[in-house]
PDB file of C-alpha atoms and ligand atoms in Angstrom:
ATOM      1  CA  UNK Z 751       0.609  -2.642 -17.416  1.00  0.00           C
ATOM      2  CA  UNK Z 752      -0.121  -4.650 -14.312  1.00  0.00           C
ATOM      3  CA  UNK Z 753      -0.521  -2.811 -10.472  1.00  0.00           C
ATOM      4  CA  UNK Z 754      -0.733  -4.821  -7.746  1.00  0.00           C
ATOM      5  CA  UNK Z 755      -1.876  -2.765  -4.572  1.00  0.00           C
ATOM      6  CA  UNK Z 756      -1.094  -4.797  -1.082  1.00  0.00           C
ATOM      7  CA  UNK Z 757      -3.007  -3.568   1.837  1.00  0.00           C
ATOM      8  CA  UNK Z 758      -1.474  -4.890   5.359  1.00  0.00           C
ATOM      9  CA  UNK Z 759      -2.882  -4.967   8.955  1.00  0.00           C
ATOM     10  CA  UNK Z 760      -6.159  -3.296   9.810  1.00  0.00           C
ATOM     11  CA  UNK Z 761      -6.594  -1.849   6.541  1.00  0.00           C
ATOM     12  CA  UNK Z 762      -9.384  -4.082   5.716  1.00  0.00           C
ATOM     13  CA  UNK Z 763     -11.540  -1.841   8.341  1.00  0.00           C
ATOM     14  CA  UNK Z 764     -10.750   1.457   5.984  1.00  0.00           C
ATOM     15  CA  UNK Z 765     -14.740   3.128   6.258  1.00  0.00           C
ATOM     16  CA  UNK Z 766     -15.411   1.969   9.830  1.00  0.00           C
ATOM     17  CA  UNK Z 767     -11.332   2.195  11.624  1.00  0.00           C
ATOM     18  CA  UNK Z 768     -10.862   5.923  13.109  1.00  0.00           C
ATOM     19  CA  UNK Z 769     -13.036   7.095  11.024  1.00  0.00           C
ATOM     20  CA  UNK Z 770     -11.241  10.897  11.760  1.00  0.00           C
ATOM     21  CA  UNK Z 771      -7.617   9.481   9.977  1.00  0.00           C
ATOM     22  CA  UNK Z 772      -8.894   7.330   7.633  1.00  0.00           C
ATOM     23  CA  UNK Z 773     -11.963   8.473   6.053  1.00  0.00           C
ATOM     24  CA  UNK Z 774     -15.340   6.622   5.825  1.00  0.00           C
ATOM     25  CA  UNK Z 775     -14.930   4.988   2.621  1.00  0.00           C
ATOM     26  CA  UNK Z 776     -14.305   1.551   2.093  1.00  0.00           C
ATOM     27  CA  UNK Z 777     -11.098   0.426   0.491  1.00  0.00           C
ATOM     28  CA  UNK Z 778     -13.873  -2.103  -1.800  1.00  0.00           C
ATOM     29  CA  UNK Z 779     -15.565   0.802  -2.759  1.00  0.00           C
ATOM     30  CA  UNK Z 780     -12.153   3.232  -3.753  1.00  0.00           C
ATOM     31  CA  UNK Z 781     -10.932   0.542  -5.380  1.00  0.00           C
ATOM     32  CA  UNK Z 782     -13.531  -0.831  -7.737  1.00  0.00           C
ATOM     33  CA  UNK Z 783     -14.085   3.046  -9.266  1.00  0.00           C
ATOM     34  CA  UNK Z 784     -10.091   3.366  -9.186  1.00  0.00           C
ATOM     35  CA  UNK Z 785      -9.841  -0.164 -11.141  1.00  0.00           C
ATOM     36  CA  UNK Z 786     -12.712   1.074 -13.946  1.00  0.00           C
ATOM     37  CA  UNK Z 787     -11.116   4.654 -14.164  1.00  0.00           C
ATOM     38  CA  UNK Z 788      -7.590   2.990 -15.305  1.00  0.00           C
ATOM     39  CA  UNK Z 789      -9.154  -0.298 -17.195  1.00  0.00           C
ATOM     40  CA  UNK Z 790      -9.746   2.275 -20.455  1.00  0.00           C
ATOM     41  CA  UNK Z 791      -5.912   2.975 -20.207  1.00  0.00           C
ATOM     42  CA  UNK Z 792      -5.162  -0.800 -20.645  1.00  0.00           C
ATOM     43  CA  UNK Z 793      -3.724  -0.905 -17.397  1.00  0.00           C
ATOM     44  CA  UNK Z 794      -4.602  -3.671 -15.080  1.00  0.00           C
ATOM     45  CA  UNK Z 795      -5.004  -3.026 -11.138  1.00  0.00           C
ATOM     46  CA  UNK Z 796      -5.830  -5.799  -8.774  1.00  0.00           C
ATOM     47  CA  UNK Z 797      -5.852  -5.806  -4.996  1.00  0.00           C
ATOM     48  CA  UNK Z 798      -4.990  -7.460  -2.034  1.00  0.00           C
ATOM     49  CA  UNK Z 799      -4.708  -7.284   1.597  1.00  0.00           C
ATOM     50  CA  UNK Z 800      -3.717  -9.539   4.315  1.00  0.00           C
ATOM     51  CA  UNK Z 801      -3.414  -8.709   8.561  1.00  0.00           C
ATOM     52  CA  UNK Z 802      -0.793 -11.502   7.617  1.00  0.00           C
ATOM     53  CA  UNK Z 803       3.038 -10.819   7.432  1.00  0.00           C
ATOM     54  CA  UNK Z 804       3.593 -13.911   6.041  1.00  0.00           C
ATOM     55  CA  UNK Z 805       0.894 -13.642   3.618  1.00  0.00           C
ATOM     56  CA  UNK Z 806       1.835 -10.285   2.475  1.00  0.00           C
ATOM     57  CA  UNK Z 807       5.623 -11.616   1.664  1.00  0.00           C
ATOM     58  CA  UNK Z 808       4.195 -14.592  -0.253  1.00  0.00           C
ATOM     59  CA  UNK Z 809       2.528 -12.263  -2.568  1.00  0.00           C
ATOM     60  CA  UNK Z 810       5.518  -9.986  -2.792  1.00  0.00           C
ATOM     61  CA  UNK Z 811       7.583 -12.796  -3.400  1.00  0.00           C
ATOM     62  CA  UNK Z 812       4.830 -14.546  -5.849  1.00  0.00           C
ATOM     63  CA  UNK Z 813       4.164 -11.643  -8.105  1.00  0.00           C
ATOM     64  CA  UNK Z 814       7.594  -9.413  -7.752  1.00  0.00           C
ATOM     65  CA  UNK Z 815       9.308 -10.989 -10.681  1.00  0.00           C
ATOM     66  CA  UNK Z 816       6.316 -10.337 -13.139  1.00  0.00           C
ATOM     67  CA  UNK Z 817       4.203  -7.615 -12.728  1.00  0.00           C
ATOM     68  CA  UNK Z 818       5.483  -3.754 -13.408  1.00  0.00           C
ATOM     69  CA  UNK Z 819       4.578  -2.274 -10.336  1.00  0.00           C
ATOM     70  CA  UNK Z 820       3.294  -2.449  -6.328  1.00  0.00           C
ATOM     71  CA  UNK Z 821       1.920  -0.327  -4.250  1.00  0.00           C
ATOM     72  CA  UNK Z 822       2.360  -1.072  -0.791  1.00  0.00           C
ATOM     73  CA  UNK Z 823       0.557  -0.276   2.597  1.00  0.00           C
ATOM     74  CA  UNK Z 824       1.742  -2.253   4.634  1.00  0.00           C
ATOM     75  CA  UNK Z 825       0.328  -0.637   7.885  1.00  0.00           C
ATOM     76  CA  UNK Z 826       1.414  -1.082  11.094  1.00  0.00           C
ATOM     77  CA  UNK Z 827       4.516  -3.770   9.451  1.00  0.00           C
ATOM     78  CA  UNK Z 828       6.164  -0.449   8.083  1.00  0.00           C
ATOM     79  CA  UNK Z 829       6.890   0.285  11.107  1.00  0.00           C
ATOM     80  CA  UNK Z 830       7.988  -3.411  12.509  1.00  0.00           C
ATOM     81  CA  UNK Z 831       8.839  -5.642   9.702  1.00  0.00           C
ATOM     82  CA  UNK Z 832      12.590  -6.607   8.726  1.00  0.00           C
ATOM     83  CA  UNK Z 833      10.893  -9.480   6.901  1.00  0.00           C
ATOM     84  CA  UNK Z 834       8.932  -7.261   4.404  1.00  0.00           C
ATOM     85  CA  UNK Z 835      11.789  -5.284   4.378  1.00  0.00           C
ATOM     86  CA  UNK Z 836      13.834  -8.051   3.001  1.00  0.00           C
ATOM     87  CA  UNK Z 837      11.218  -9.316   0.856  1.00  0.00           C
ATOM     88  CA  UNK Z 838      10.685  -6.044  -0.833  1.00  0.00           C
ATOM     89  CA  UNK Z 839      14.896  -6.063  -1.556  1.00  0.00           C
ATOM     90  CA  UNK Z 840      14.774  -9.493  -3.427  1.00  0.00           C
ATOM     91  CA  UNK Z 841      12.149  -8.832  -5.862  1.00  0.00           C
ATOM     92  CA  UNK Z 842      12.626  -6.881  -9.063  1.00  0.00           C
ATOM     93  CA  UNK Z 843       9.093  -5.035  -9.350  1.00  0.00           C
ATOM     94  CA  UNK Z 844       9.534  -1.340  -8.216  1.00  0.00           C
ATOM     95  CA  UNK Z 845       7.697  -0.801  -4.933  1.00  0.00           C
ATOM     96  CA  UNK Z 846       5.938   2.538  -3.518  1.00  0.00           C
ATOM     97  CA  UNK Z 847       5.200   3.163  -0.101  1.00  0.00           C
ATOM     98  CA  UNK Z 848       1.669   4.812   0.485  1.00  0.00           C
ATOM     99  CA  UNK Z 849       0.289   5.943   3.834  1.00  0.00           C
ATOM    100  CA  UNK Z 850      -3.117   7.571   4.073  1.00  0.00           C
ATOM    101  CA  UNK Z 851      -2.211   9.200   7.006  1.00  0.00           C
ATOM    102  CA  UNK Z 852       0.775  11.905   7.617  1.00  0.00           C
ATOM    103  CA  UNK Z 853       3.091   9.463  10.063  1.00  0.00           C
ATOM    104  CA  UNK Z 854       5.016  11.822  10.333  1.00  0.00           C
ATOM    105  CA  UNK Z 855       2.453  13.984  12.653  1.00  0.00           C
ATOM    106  CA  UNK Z 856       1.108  10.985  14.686  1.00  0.00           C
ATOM    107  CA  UNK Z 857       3.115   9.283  17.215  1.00  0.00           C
ATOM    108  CA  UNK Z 858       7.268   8.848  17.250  1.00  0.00           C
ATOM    109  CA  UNK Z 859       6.829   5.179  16.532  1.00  0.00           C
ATOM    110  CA  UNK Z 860       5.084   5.810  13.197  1.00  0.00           C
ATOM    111  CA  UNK Z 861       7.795   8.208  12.301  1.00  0.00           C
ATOM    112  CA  UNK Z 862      10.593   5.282  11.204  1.00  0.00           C
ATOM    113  CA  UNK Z 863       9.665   3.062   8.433  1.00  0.00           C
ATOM    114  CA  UNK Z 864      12.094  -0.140   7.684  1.00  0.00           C
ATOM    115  CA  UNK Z 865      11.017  -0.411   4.095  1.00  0.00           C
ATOM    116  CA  UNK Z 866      11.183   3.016   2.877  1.00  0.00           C
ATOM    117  CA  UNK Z 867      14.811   2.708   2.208  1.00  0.00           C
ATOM    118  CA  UNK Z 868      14.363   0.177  -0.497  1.00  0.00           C
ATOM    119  CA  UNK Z 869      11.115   1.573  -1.966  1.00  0.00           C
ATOM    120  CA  UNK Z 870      11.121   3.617  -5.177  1.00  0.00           C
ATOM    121  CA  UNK Z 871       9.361   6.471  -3.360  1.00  0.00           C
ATOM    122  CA  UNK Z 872       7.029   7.137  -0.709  1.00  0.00           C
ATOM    123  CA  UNK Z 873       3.732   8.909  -0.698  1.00  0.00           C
ATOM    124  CA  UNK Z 874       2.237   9.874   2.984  1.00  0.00           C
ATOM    125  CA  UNK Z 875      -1.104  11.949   4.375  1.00  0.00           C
ATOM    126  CA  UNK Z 876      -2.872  12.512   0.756  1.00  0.00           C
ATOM    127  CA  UNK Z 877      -5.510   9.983   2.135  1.00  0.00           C
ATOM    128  CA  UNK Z 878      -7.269   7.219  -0.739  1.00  0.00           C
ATOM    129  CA  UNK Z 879      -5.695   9.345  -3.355  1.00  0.00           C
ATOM    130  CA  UNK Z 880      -2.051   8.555  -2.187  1.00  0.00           C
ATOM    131  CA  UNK Z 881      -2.658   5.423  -4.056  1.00  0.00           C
ATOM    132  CA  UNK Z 882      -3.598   7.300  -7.042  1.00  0.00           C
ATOM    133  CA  UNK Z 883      -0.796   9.283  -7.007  1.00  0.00           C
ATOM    134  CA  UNK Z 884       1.227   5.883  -7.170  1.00  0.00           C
ATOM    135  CA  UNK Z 885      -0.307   4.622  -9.957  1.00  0.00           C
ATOM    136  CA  UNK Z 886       0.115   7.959 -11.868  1.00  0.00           C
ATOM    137  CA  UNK Z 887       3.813   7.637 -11.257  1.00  0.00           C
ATOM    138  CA  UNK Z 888       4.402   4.178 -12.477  1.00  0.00           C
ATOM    139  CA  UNK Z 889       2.001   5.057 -15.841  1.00  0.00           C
TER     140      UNK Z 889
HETATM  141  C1  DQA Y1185      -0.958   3.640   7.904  1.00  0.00           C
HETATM  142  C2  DQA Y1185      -0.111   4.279   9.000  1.00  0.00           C
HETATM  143  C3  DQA Y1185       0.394   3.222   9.968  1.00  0.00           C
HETATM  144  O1  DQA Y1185       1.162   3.829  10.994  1.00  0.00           O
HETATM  145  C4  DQA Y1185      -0.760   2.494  10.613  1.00  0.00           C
HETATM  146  O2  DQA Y1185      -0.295   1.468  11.458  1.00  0.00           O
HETATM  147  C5  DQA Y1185      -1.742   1.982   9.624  1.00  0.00           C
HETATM  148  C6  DQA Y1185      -2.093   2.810   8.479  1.00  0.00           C
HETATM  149  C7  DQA Y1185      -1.575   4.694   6.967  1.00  0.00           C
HETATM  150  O3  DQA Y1185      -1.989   4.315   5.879  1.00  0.00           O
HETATM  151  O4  DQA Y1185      -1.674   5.866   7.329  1.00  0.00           O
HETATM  152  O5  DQA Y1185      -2.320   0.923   9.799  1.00  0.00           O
HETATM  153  O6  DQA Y1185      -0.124   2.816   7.114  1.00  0.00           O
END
């Protein structure tokens, strides 16, 4: 089974970005014990993040008739992005919505998403292991 997680804007600062929502460990670092952990169970994960809109629809678009699943941070675009919206819509690979934070107790503007609605499910505030939690639900 192949997982591709997409990171979006600012989440390549994960370890050193308000360090007090985030955590202080690098997204590198979570994700190269995450990838060995599920490597015995013949399940592929691979990784990539872009501060790129653009960029992160490519990669929807380039691996969203393929693989079996996505996980998908897409930061401060959750809250912004028709286009990522629309790109999520028009592939066939399931996509989950992880936040590491609770939006939902930070500031009104984090409270609507625009992609949640075409998202398999969403998984908010359970920090780096939100993206565990995704995995476990596609296996
Ligand atoms: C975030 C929440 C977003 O509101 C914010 O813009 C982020 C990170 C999270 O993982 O908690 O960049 O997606």
């Amino acid at each position: 089974m192949n997982i591709l997680i997409i990171n979006g804007p600012n989440l390549n600062l994960l370890g050193v970005r308000e360090k007090s929502i985030y955590g202080d460990q690098s997204f590198e670092t979570f994700f190269k014990s995450l990838k060995e952990k599920y490597a015995v169970s013949s399940i592929e994960l691979s990784y990539f993040q872009s501060n790129h809109e653009g960029a992160i629809i490519d990669k929807l678009h380039e691996v969203g008739f393929d693989i079996e699943g996505i996980i998908l941070n897409a930061g401060a675009y959750t809250h912004t992005s028709v286009a990522i919206r629309d790109a999520i819509a028009a592939i066939n690979t399931p996509v989950i919505e992880v936040h590491i934070s609770n939006v939902h107790q930070r500031e009104t503007f984090r409270h609507h998403s625009y992609i949640s609605s075409v998202c398999q499910g969403i998984i908010v505030g359970f920090g780096l292991k939100g993206y565990e939690l995704a995995i476990k639900s596609f296996v």
